[in-house]
Amino acid sequence: DLDIFYGDFKAVEGVSMTINPNSVTALIGPSGCGKSTFLRSLNRMHEVIDGAYVDGSVVINGRELYGPGVDPVAVRRKIGMVFQRPNPFPTMSISDNVLAGKKLNSKRMSKDDAQTLVEKSLQGANLWNEVKDRLDKPGSGLSGGQQQRLCIARAIAVEPDVLLMDEPCSALDPISTLAIEELMNDLKNDYNIVIVTHNMQQAARVSDRTGFFSIEGTGKPGRLIETATTEKMFSNPAEQETQDYVTGRFG
């Protein structure tokens, strides 16, 4: 029963869903229906916007993320986020980009530990072989697809439980998109992944379950219409509105 507000405006209304572990859950729906707002509520990222708050609950491993005394920064440490546009820190080297979150969150690391973590995270993001000879070069010098994988390496370096991805391929070419999709398939063995995408073929390719959001009109809150296995959502959805969207009749 999650409602999400920006001040007086209710952006998302009455969302109830279960997100399974070790799987990819895709959120689809027309622009402005609250998918990204909902995604950001899962790690309390939307609170960064002044006046934003939620009513309802988000529970992970039995713990209420919006409970009294819960530190939003600690939540974001366990629930990482990859944004729409690759955003490596431009003045930092590839290596320092990977370590940025870890250095922020923990005590000093030995040089050996840092090197091990950089290699492990870059391998986890399927980027190590492409950058291992230029770890001291700026992250901003990589291609768009490589930068996005660097951001994924940075997110997994802090060992989160969940990875949220907000349209991670929308700024990438098809070959880079394929690399990220293959990576998601590998990462779900270790992480719970939730992805917002406007690309329905991508949702069909990468996700195990899909949630369809929609909106009645401008100024109305977005709502979750249904969730199901991805196969069912694209072949035999329960709701006519979902059927119309996935077959291209609207949206």
Short mmCIF file of C-alpha atoms in Angstrom, two decimals, residues 1-112:
data_model
loop_
_atom_site.label_atom_id
_atom_site.label_comp_id
_atom_site.label_asym_id
_atom_site.label_seq_id
_atom_site.Cartn_x
_atom_site.Cartn_y
_atom_site.Cartn_z
CA ASP A 1 0.00 0.00 0.00
CA LEU A 2 2.73 2.45 -0.95
CA ASP A 3 1.74 6.03 -1.80
CA ILE A 4 4.50 8.41 -2.90
CA PHE A 5 4.20 12.18 -2.63
CA TYR A 6 6.04 15.27 -3.80
CA GLY A 7 4.66 17.83 -1.38
CA ASP A 8 0.88 17.86 -1.88
CA PHE A 9 1.06 15.97 -5.17
CA LYS A 10 0.46 12.23 -5.00
CA ALA A 11 2.73 10.80 -7.71
CA VAL A 12 2.14 7.09 -7.12
CA GLU A 13 -0.82 5.43 -5.41
CA GLY A 14 -1.44 2.11 -3.70
CA VAL A 15 1.46 -0.02 -4.95
CA SER A 16 1.61 -3.53 -3.47
CA MET A 17 4.06 -6.02 -4.94
CA THR A 18 6.58 -8.66 -3.99
CA ILE A 19 10.01 -8.52 -5.62
CA ASN A 20 11.68 -11.92 -5.71
CA PRO A 21 15.34 -12.49 -4.76
CA ASN A 22 17.99 -13.48 -7.31
CA SER A 23 15.88 -12.32 -10.22
CA VAL A 24 15.35 -9.36 -12.52
CA THR A 25 12.07 -7.49 -12.12
CA ALA A 26 11.23 -5.04 -14.92
CA LEU A 27 8.91 -2.06 -14.48
CA ILE A 28 7.24 -0.90 -17.70
CA GLY A 29 4.57 1.64 -18.58
CA PRO A 30 4.00 4.97 -20.35
CA SER A 31 6.03 8.09 -19.52
CA GLY A 32 5.02 9.88 -16.34
CA CYS A 33 3.30 6.90 -14.71
CA GLY A 34 5.61 6.80 -11.69
CA LYS A 35 7.96 3.91 -12.51
CA SER A 36 11.15 5.81 -11.70
CA THR A 37 9.57 7.48 -8.68
CA PHE A 38 8.61 4.05 -7.34
CA LEU A 39 12.10 2.71 -8.08
CA ARG A 40 13.72 5.60 -6.18
CA SER A 41 11.42 5.00 -3.21
CA LEU A 42 12.93 1.51 -2.82
CA ASN A 43 16.22 2.99 -1.57
CA ARG A 44 14.83 6.27 -0.22
CA MET A 45 16.51 8.17 -3.06
CA HIS A 46 13.39 10.22 -3.84
CA GLU A 47 13.70 11.85 -0.39
CA VAL A 48 16.61 13.85 -1.76
CA ILE A 49 13.92 16.02 -3.42
CA ASP A 50 12.59 18.61 -0.99
CA GLY A 51 9.12 17.77 0.33
CA ALA A 52 9.08 14.19 -0.98
CA TYR A 53 7.79 11.44 1.30
CA VAL A 54 5.94 8.12 1.29
CA ASP A 55 2.94 6.66 3.07
CA GLY A 56 2.95 2.88 3.39
CA SER A 57 5.87 0.51 3.79
CA VAL A 58 8.83 -1.00 1.97
CA VAL A 59 10.18 -4.13 3.66
CA ILE A 60 13.40 -5.97 2.84
CA ASN A 61 14.41 -9.13 4.70
CA GLY A 62 11.75 -8.34 7.29
CA ARG A 63 13.07 -4.82 7.91
CA GLU A 64 10.93 -1.73 7.35
CA LEU A 65 13.03 0.76 5.35
CA TYR A 66 10.91 3.68 6.47
CA GLY A 67 10.84 2.66 10.15
CA PRO A 68 11.84 5.05 12.93
CA GLY A 69 15.58 5.47 13.32
CA VAL A 70 16.45 3.90 9.95
CA ASP A 71 19.33 5.77 8.32
CA PRO A 72 18.57 6.50 4.63
CA VAL A 73 22.30 6.41 3.83
CA ALA A 74 22.57 2.89 5.27
CA VAL A 75 19.56 1.90 3.13
CA ARG A 76 21.27 3.20 -0.02
CA ARG A 77 24.39 1.27 0.87
CA LYS A 78 22.44 -2.00 0.75
CA ILE A 79 20.25 -1.00 -2.21
CA GLY A 80 22.50 0.40 -4.94
CA MET A 81 21.38 2.50 -7.90
CA VAL A 82 22.48 2.84 -11.52
CA PHE A 83 21.08 5.85 -13.33
CA GLN A 84 19.85 6.53 -16.83
CA ARG A 85 22.97 8.36 -17.97
CA PRO A 86 26.40 7.01 -17.05
CA ASN A 87 27.77 9.25 -14.31
CA PRO A 88 31.35 8.34 -13.41
CA PHE A 89 33.13 11.00 -11.37
CA PRO A 90 34.91 12.88 -14.18
CA THR A 91 38.06 13.88 -12.28
CA MET A 92 38.61 10.40 -10.80
CA SER A 93 40.53 7.53 -12.32
CA ILE A 94 38.76 4.30 -13.27
CA SER A 95 40.16 2.70 -10.12
CA ASP A 96 39.08 5.56 -7.82
CA ASN A 97 35.60 5.55 -9.36
CA VAL A 98 35.16 1.91 -8.35
CA LEU A 99 36.39 2.62 -4.82
CA ALA A 100 34.46 5.87 -4.31
CA GLY A 101 31.48 4.40 -2.45
CA LYS A 102 33.62 2.02 -0.41
CA LYS A 103 35.95 4.80 0.73
CA LEU A 104 32.97 6.92 1.71
CA ASN A 105 31.45 4.14 3.78
CA SER A 106 34.36 2.44 5.48
CA LYS A 107 37.66 2.90 7.21
CA ARG A 108 40.96 2.99 5.39
CA MET A 109 41.70 0.04 3.12
CA SER A 110 45.12 -1.42 2.48
CA LYS A 111 46.48 -0.97 -1.02
CA ASP A 112 46.24 -4.71 -1.66
#
